[in-house]
PDB file of C-alpha atoms in Angstrom:
ATOM      1  CA  MET A 924       7.061  27.870  60.781  1.00 44.00           C
ATOM      2  CA  LYS A 925       9.762  25.573  59.452  1.00 41.00           C
ATOM      3  CA  ARG A 926       9.618  23.502  62.649  1.00 41.00           C
ATOM      4  CA  PHE A 927       5.844  23.048  62.291  1.00 38.00           C
ATOM      5  CA  ILE A 928       6.183  21.686  58.753  1.00 39.00           C
ATOM      6  CA  LEU A 929       8.908  19.250  59.840  1.00 34.00           C
ATOM      7  CA  VAL A 930       6.853  17.972  62.770  1.00 37.00           C
ATOM      8  CA  LEU A 931       3.801  17.520  60.557  1.00 35.00           C
ATOM      9  CA  THR A 932       5.821  15.563  58.016  1.00 39.00           C
ATOM     10  CA  LEU A 933       7.266  13.272  60.662  1.00 36.00           C
ATOM     11  CA  SER A 934       3.831  12.723  62.115  1.00 41.00           C
ATOM     12  CA  LEU A 935       2.503  11.566  58.727  1.00 37.00           C
ATOM     13  CA  PHE A 936       5.307   9.032  58.326  1.00 38.00           C
ATOM     14  CA  ALA A 937       4.761   7.845  61.891  1.00 42.00           C
ATOM     15  CA  CYS A 938       1.155   6.983  61.018  1.00 42.00           C
ATOM     16  CA  ALA A 939       2.281   4.584  58.306  1.00 44.00           C
ATOM     17  CA  PRO A 940       2.335   0.863  59.232  1.00 44.00           C
ATOM     18  CA  SER A 941       5.635  -0.330  60.670  1.00 43.00           C
ATOM     19  CA  GLY A 942       8.121  -1.697  58.139  1.00 44.00           C
ATOM     20  CA  GLN A 943       6.218  -0.366  55.115  1.00 41.00           C
ATOM     21  CA  GLN A 944       7.151   2.425  52.768  1.00 40.00           C
ATOM     22  CA  PRO A 945       4.698   5.258  52.182  1.00 35.00           C
ATOM     23  CA  VAL A 946       2.220   4.454  49.451  1.00 33.00           C
ATOM     24  CA  VAL A 947       2.872   6.292  46.194  1.00 31.00           C
ATOM     25  CA  VAL A 948      -0.210   6.790  44.047  1.00 30.00           C
ATOM     26  CA  LEU A 949       0.669   6.754  40.370  1.00 28.00           C
ATOM     27  CA  PRO A 950      -1.593   8.255  37.715  1.00 33.00           C
ATOM     28  CA  VAL A 951      -3.811   5.679  36.029  1.00 33.00           C
ATOM     29  CA  LEU A 952      -2.787   5.114  32.396  1.00 33.00           C
ATOM     30  CA  LEU A 953      -5.836   4.679  30.226  1.00 34.00           C
ATOM     31  CA  PRO A 954      -5.584   2.160  27.361  1.00 36.00           C
ATOM     32  CA  THR A 955      -4.978   3.531  23.904  1.00 33.00           C
ATOM     33  CA  ALA A 956      -8.238   4.292  22.153  1.00 34.00           C
ATOM     34  CA  THR A 957      -9.233   1.734  19.532  1.00 34.00           C
ATOM     35  CA  ALA A 958     -11.737   2.016  16.724  1.00 37.00           C
ATOM     36  CA  PHE A 959     -15.260   1.356  17.961  1.00 37.00           C
ATOM     37  CA  ILE A 960     -17.110  -1.347  16.058  1.00 37.00           C
ATOM     38  CA  ASP A 961     -20.845  -1.046  16.443  1.00 46.00           C
ATOM     39  CA  PRO A 962     -22.581  -4.388  17.057  1.00 48.00           C
ATOM     40  CA  SER A 963     -24.805  -3.658  14.061  1.00 50.00           C
ATOM     41  CA  TYR A 964     -21.809  -4.018  11.743  1.00 51.00           C
ATOM     42  CA  PRO A 965     -21.157  -7.529  10.433  1.00 48.00           C
ATOM     43  CA  SER A 966     -18.089  -9.670  10.897  1.00 54.00           C
ATOM     44  CA  ALA A 967     -17.433 -12.580   8.559  1.00 58.00           C
ATOM     45  CA  GLN A 968     -14.765 -14.300   6.483  1.00 67.00           C
ATOM     46  CA  ALA A 969     -15.259 -15.755   3.032  1.00 63.00           C
ATOM     47  CA  GLU A 970     -13.883 -18.783   1.263  1.00 63.00           C
ATOM     48  CA  LEU A 971     -12.700 -18.090  -2.260  1.00 67.00           C
ATOM     49  CA  ALA A 972     -13.734 -20.395  -5.076  1.00 61.00           C
ATOM     50  CA  ALA A 973     -10.953 -19.261  -7.431  1.00 69.00           C
ATOM     51  CA  PRO A 974      -8.182 -17.552  -5.471  1.00 80.00           C
ATOM     52  CA  ASN A 975      -5.593 -17.614  -8.292  1.00 87.00           C
ATOM     53  CA  GLN A 976      -5.590 -15.398 -11.384  1.00 88.00           C
ATOM     54  CA  ALA A 977      -2.979 -14.792 -14.078  1.00 92.00           C
ATOM     55  CA  ALA A 978      -2.779 -11.957 -16.604  1.00 93.00           C
ATOM     56  CA  SER A 979       0.030 -10.191 -18.462  1.00 91.00           C
ATOM     57  CA  GLY A 980       2.543 -12.626 -16.997  1.00 91.00           C
ATOM     58  CA  ILE A 981       1.670 -11.715 -13.401  1.00 94.00           C
ATOM     59  CA  GLU A 982       0.100 -14.228 -11.024  1.00 95.00           C
ATOM     60  CA  VAL A 983      -2.164 -12.814  -8.330  1.00 96.00           C
ATOM     61  CA  ARG A 984      -3.645 -14.760  -5.429  1.00 95.00           C
ATOM     62  CA  MET A 985      -6.250 -13.567  -2.958  1.00 93.00           C
ATOM     63  CA  GLN A 986      -5.359 -15.169   0.334  1.00 92.00           C
ATOM     64  CA  SER A 987      -8.512 -14.141   2.196  1.00 92.00           C
ATOM     65  CA  ALA A 988     -11.502 -11.828   2.195  1.00 93.00           C
ATOM     66  CA  SER A 989     -13.236 -10.678   5.354  1.00 93.00           C
ATOM     67  CA  VAL A 990     -15.438  -7.947   6.760  1.00 91.00           C
ATOM     68  CA  GLU A 991     -14.889  -6.458  10.188  1.00 90.00           C
ATOM     69  CA  GLY A 992     -16.964  -3.494  11.159  1.00 86.00           C
ATOM     70  CA  LYS A 993     -16.870  -0.997   8.322  1.00 89.00           C
ATOM     71  CA  ASN A 994     -13.824  -2.586   6.693  1.00 94.00           C
ATOM     72  CA  VAL A 995     -13.765  -5.144   3.923  1.00 95.00           C
ATOM     73  CA  ASN A 996     -10.247  -6.582   3.927  1.00 96.00           C
ATOM     74  CA  ALA A 997      -8.695  -8.540   1.079  1.00 95.00           C
ATOM     75  CA  GLU A 998      -5.209  -9.988   1.436  1.00 95.00           C
ATOM     76  CA  VAL A 999      -3.645 -10.180  -2.004  1.00 95.00           C
ATOM     77  CA  CYS A1000      -0.268 -11.552  -3.122  1.00 96.00           C
ATOM     78  CA  PHE A1001       1.281 -10.975  -6.546  1.00 97.00           C
ATOM     79  CA  THR A1002       4.510 -11.912  -8.288  1.00 96.00           C
ATOM     80  CA  LEU A1003       7.113  -9.213  -8.913  1.00 93.00           C
ATOM     81  CA  PRO A1004       8.572  -9.042 -12.428  1.00 85.00           C
ATOM     82  CA  ASP A1005      11.741  -7.243 -11.307  1.00 82.00           C
ATOM     83  CA  THR A1006      13.339  -5.468  -8.358  1.00 81.00           C
ATOM     84  CA  SER A1007      11.404  -2.218  -8.761  1.00 84.00           C
ATOM     85  CA  ASP A1008       9.067  -1.016  -6.036  1.00 89.00           C
ATOM     86  CA  TRP A1009       5.831  -2.602  -7.298  1.00 93.00           C
ATOM     87  CA  GLY A1010       2.440  -1.993  -5.731  1.00 95.00           C
ATOM     88  CA  ILE A1011      -1.261  -2.175  -6.546  1.00 96.00           C
ATOM     89  CA  GLN A1012      -2.119   0.898  -8.605  1.00 94.00           C
ATOM     90  CA  THR A1013      -5.868   0.602  -9.140  1.00 95.00           C
ATOM     91  CA  ALA A1014      -8.427  -1.740  -7.623  1.00 97.00           C
ATOM     92  CA  SER A1015     -12.121  -1.728  -6.784  1.00 97.00           C
ATOM     93  CA  LEU A1016     -14.662  -3.473  -4.579  1.00 97.00           C
ATOM     94  CA  ASN A1017     -17.855  -4.311  -6.449  1.00 96.00           C
ATOM     95  CA  TYR A1018     -21.041  -5.131  -4.533  1.00 95.00           C
ATOM     96  CA  GLY A1019     -24.781  -4.640  -5.033  1.00 91.00           C
ATOM     97  CA  GLY A1020     -24.322  -2.439  -8.101  1.00 92.00           C
ATOM     98  CA  THR A1021     -21.740  -0.252  -6.330  1.00 95.00           C
ATOM     99  CA  ILE A1022     -18.143   0.146  -7.486  1.00 96.00           C
ATOM    100  CA  LEU A1023     -15.876   1.415  -4.715  1.00 96.00           C
ATOM    101  CA  GLN A1024     -12.461   2.525  -5.966  1.00 96.00           C
ATOM    102  CA  GLU A1025     -11.009   4.111  -2.825  1.00 96.00           C
ATOM    103  CA  PHE A1026      -8.911   1.744  -0.741  1.00 97.00           C
ATOM    104  CA  GLY A1027      -6.035   1.619   1.696  1.00 96.00           C
ATOM    105  CA  THR A1028      -3.009  -0.659   1.427  1.00 96.00           C
ATOM    106  CA  THR A1029      -1.006  -2.315   4.196  1.00 96.00           C
ATOM    107  CA  LEU A1030       2.155  -4.263   3.371  1.00 96.00           C
ATOM    108  CA  VAL A1031       2.096  -7.797   4.803  1.00 96.00           C
ATOM    109  CA  THR A1032       5.229  -9.445   3.366  1.00 96.00           C
ATOM    110  CA  LEU A1033       7.790  -8.722   0.660  1.00 96.00           C
ATOM    111  CA  GLN A1034      10.137 -11.228  -0.968  1.00 94.00           C
ATOM    112  CA  GLU A1035      12.523  -9.635  -3.468  1.00 89.00           C
ATOM    113  CA  PRO A1036      13.359 -11.417  -6.744  1.00 86.00           C
ATOM    114  CA  ALA A1037      16.607 -13.366  -6.445  1.00 84.00           C
ATOM    115  CA  ASN A1038      18.634 -15.910  -8.422  1.00 84.00           C
ATOM    116  CA  GLY A1039      16.325 -15.728 -11.414  1.00 80.00           C
ATOM    117  CA  SER A1040      13.173 -16.373  -9.394  1.00 83.00           C
ATOM    118  CA  LEU A1041      10.232 -14.001  -9.208  1.00 84.00           C
ATOM    119  CA  GLY A1042       9.621 -12.039  -6.062  1.00 92.00           C
ATOM    120  CA  LEU A1043       6.346 -11.956  -4.165  1.00 96.00           C
ATOM    121  CA  ARG A1044       4.525  -9.124  -2.417  1.00 97.00           C
ATOM    122  CA  CYS A1045       1.463  -9.466  -0.185  1.00 97.00           C
ATOM    123  CA  ASP A1046      -0.775  -6.522   0.742  1.00 97.00           C
ATOM    124  CA  THR A1047      -4.023  -6.109   2.602  1.00 97.00           C
ATOM    125  CA  LEU A1048      -6.486  -3.929   0.708  1.00 97.00           C
ATOM    126  CA  THR A1049      -9.086  -2.228   2.900  1.00 97.00           C
ATOM    127  CA  PHE A1050     -12.361  -0.804   1.588  1.00 97.00           C
ATOM    128  CA  VAL A1051     -14.774   1.081   3.859  1.00 96.00           C
ATOM    129  CA  VAL A1052     -18.446   0.157   3.326  1.00 94.00           C
ATOM    130  CA  PRO A1053     -21.743   1.162   4.994  1.00 92.00           C
ATOM    131  CA  PRO A1054     -23.377  -1.218   7.494  1.00 85.00           C
ATOM    132  CA  ASP A1055     -26.119  -2.225   5.064  1.00 86.00           C
ATOM    133  CA  ALA A1056     -23.733  -3.134   2.224  1.00 90.00           C
ATOM    134  CA  ASP A1057     -24.903  -6.266   0.426  1.00 91.00           C
ATOM    135  CA  LEU A1058     -21.754  -8.387   0.210  1.00 91.00           C
ATOM    136  CA  THR A1059     -23.531 -11.540  -0.928  1.00 89.00           C
ATOM    137  CA  ASN A1060     -22.016 -11.441  -4.414  1.00 90.00           C
ATOM    138  CA  ALA A1061     -19.009  -9.196  -4.008  1.00 93.00           C
ATOM    139  CA  SER A1062     -15.749  -9.053  -5.913  1.00 94.00           C
ATOM    140  CA  VAL A1063     -12.396  -7.326  -5.743  1.00 96.00           C
ATOM    141  CA  VAL A1064     -10.947  -6.387  -9.125  1.00 96.00           C
ATOM    142  CA  ILE A1065      -7.302  -5.357  -9.436  1.00 97.00           C
ATOM    143  CA  ASP A1066      -6.900  -3.426 -12.663  1.00 96.00           C
ATOM    144  CA  ALA A1067      -3.167  -2.708 -12.607  1.00 96.00           C
ATOM    145  CA  ILE A1068       0.031  -2.879 -10.616  1.00 96.00           C
ATOM    146  CA  SER A1069       2.687  -0.210 -11.043  1.00 94.00           C
ATOM    147  CA  ALA A1070       6.313   0.382 -10.144  1.00 90.00           C
ATOM    148  CA  THR A1071       7.966   3.380  -8.550  1.00 83.00           C
ATOM    149  CA  PRO A1072      11.484   3.452  -9.997  1.00 80.00           C
ATOM    150  CA  ARG A1073      14.276   3.494  -7.446  1.00 78.00           C
ATOM    151  CA  GLU A1074      17.364   5.636  -7.878  1.00 76.00           C
ATOM    152  CA  GLY A1075      19.278   4.559 -10.948  1.00 77.00           C
ATOM    153  CA  GLU A1076      16.505   2.342 -12.349  1.00 83.00           C
ATOM    154  CA  TYR A1077      15.403   4.872 -14.946  1.00 84.00           C
ATOM    155  CA  CYS A1078      18.717   4.259 -16.699  1.00 88.00           C
ATOM    156  CA  SER A1079      19.302   0.589 -15.948  1.00 85.00           C
ATOM    157  CA  VAL A1080      15.754  -0.770 -16.265  1.00 84.00           C
ATOM    158  CA  TYR A1081      13.389   1.629 -18.005  1.00 89.00           C
ATOM    159  CA  MET A1082      15.367   3.635 -20.550  1.00 92.00           C
ATOM    160  CA  PRO A1083      16.256   0.622 -22.760  1.00 92.00           C
ATOM    161  CA  LYS A1084      12.655  -0.569 -23.082  1.00 89.00           C
ATOM    162  CA  ILE A1085      11.281   2.964 -23.541  1.00 94.00           C
ATOM    163  CA  GLN A1086      13.831   3.692 -26.274  1.00 95.00           C
ATOM    164  CA  GLN A1087      13.041   0.379 -27.963  1.00 95.00           C
ATOM    165  CA  ALA A1088       9.316   1.196 -27.919  1.00 94.00           C
ATOM    166  CA  MET A1089       9.971   4.594 -29.512  1.00 95.00           C
ATOM    167  CA  LEU A1090      12.015   2.979 -32.291  1.00 95.00           C
ATOM    168  CA  GLU A1091       9.410   0.290 -32.970  1.00 95.00           C
ATOM    169  CA  ARG A1092       6.669   2.941 -33.260  1.00 94.00           C
ATOM    170  CA  GLY A1093       8.724   5.209 -35.498  1.00 95.00           C
ATOM    171  CA  ILE A1094       8.715   8.030 -32.948  1.00 95.00           C
ATOM    172  CA  GLY A1095      11.876  10.105 -33.223  1.00 95.00           C
ATOM    173  CA  ILE A1096      12.545  10.507 -29.521  1.00 96.00           C
ATOM    174  CA  THR A1097      16.127   9.899 -28.410  1.00 96.00           C
ATOM    175  CA  LEU A1098      16.972   9.153 -24.790  1.00 95.00           C
ATOM    176  CA  ASP A1099      20.237   8.952 -22.944  1.00 94.00           C
ATOM    177  CA  CYS A1100      21.569   8.904 -19.400  1.00 91.00           C
ATOM    178  CA  VAL A1101      23.474  12.023 -18.398  1.00 90.00           C
ATOM    179  CA  ASP A1102      25.597  12.568 -15.306  1.00 87.00           C
ATOM    180  CA  VAL A1103      23.864  15.216 -13.221  1.00 86.00           C
ATOM    181  CA  ASN A1104      25.771  16.030 -10.032  1.00 86.00           C
ATOM    182  CA  GLY A1105      27.240  12.538  -9.948  1.00 84.00           C
ATOM    183  CA  VAL A1106      23.930  10.764 -10.576  1.00 84.00           C
ATOM    184  CA  LEU A1107      23.003   9.157 -13.901  1.00 87.00           C
ATOM    185  CA  THR A1108      19.715  10.726 -14.987  1.00 88.00           C
ATOM    186  CA  MET A1109      17.516   9.759 -17.933  1.00 91.00           C
ATOM    187  CA  GLN A1110      16.935  12.695 -20.242  1.00 93.00           C
ATOM    188  CA  ILE A1111      15.226  13.347 -23.567  1.00 95.00           C
ATOM    189  CA  LEU A1112      17.967  14.428 -25.964  1.00 94.00           C
ATOM    190  CA  SER A1113      15.909  15.009 -29.102  1.00 95.00           C
ATOM    191  CA  ILE A1114      12.269  15.082 -30.189  1.00 96.00           C
ATOM    192  CA  PRO A1115      10.490  15.379 -33.565  1.00 95.00           C
ATOM    193  CA  ALA A1116      10.040  18.892 -34.923  1.00 94.00           C
ATOM    194  CA  ASP A1117       6.244  18.683 -34.676  1.00 94.00           C
ATOM    195  CA  MET A1118       6.265  17.570 -31.022  1.00 95.00           C
ATOM    196  CA  THR A1119       6.468  19.686 -27.895  1.00 95.00           C
ATOM    197  CA  GLN A1120       8.631  18.818 -24.908  1.00 95.00           C
ATOM    198  CA  GLU A1121       5.496  18.200 -22.847  1.00 95.00           C
ATOM    199  CA  GLN A1122       4.123  15.757 -25.420  1.00 95.00           C
ATOM    200  CA  ALA A1123       7.444  13.914 -25.490  1.00 95.00           C
ATOM    201  CA  GLU A1124       7.514  13.624 -21.699  1.00 94.00           C
ATOM    202  CA  GLN A1125       3.948  12.276 -21.685  1.00 93.00           C
ATOM    203  CA  LEU A1126       5.059   9.495 -24.031  1.00 94.00           C
ATOM    204  CA  VAL A1127       8.301   8.694 -22.236  1.00 94.00           C
ATOM    205  CA  TYR A1128       6.821   8.692 -18.752  1.00 90.00           C
ATOM    206  CA  SER A1129       3.566   7.006 -19.733  1.00 90.00           C
ATOM    207  CA  ASP A1130       2.059   4.480 -17.322  1.00 86.00           C
ATOM    208  CA  GLU A1131       2.529   1.761 -19.917  1.00 87.00           C
ATOM    209  CA  PHE A1132       6.234   1.592 -19.069  1.00 89.00           C
ATOM    210  CA  PHE A1133       5.734   1.580 -15.323  1.00 90.00           C
ATOM    211  CA  ALA A1134       2.502  -0.397 -14.962  1.00 92.00           C
ATOM    212  CA  ILE A1135       1.168  -3.859 -15.830  1.00 93.00           C
ATOM    213  CA  LYS A1136      -2.527  -4.144 -16.517  1.00 93.00           C
ATOM    214  CA  GLY A1137      -4.783  -7.047 -15.514  1.00 93.00           C
ATOM    215  CA  PRO A1138      -7.503  -7.314 -14.670  1.00 95.00           C
ATOM    216  CA  TRP A1139      -7.399  -9.870 -11.871  1.00 96.00           C
ATOM    217  CA  SER A1140     -10.880 -10.497 -10.456  1.00 95.00           C
ATOM    218  CA  PHE A1141     -11.874 -12.371  -7.296  1.00 94.00           C
ATOM    219  CA  SER A1142     -15.473 -13.133  -6.297  1.00 92.00           C
ATOM    220  CA  PHE A1143     -16.612 -13.994  -2.794  1.00 91.00           C
ATOM    221  CA  ASN A1144     -19.646 -14.079  -0.504  1.00 90.00           C
ATOM    222  CA  LEU A1145     -19.464 -12.219   2.802  1.00 87.00           C
ATOM    223  CA  SER A1146     -23.121 -12.544   3.771  1.00 75.00           C
ATOM    224  CA  GLN A1147     -23.811 -13.755   7.280  1.00 59.00           C
TER     225      GLN A1147
END
């Protein structure tokens, strides 16, 4: 039986053309699936009449607005007031009487503040709309940007301005930075007698200390 298998194998190689190696058939690799865009969905790019807006000391520029398939994309750049991790907190797409507040964010570029100059961050905001969305008179409104404090920034950046705000408002909340396992951590040391710990934390960690409100509004026409 072993001899038969050997002879059969040699016979198969003998049938191959002289000087050529046996052909090896590799499995066909299919391309990675991509999102299907139905032809009924529009595709267009808008020119912005007023791409620059300024509010609360923050300059925001909309670089472009476009629709591709179900997605309305708006590339937005804004100045960074400090080195914290700033991002767009709330925004909306307004069209045909509809206000769409759900969006995705993709980082495009990030330039950190340096040597006294403001930094700059650019994101693409993506809103998903139905195929019959009337984008003739549409607008993207950015209501606020917010910062996610990095390690150590609660003490170095935020505690001084939060404590100052408490003093100016006559709220008897005292803050300090305490070493917790080798890491400086902002803590509430004392609160007024008529205030609960939860109420004090709501004041100290309020969005007002970690967010900057606009609004910054950009109108455009994405009709075909």
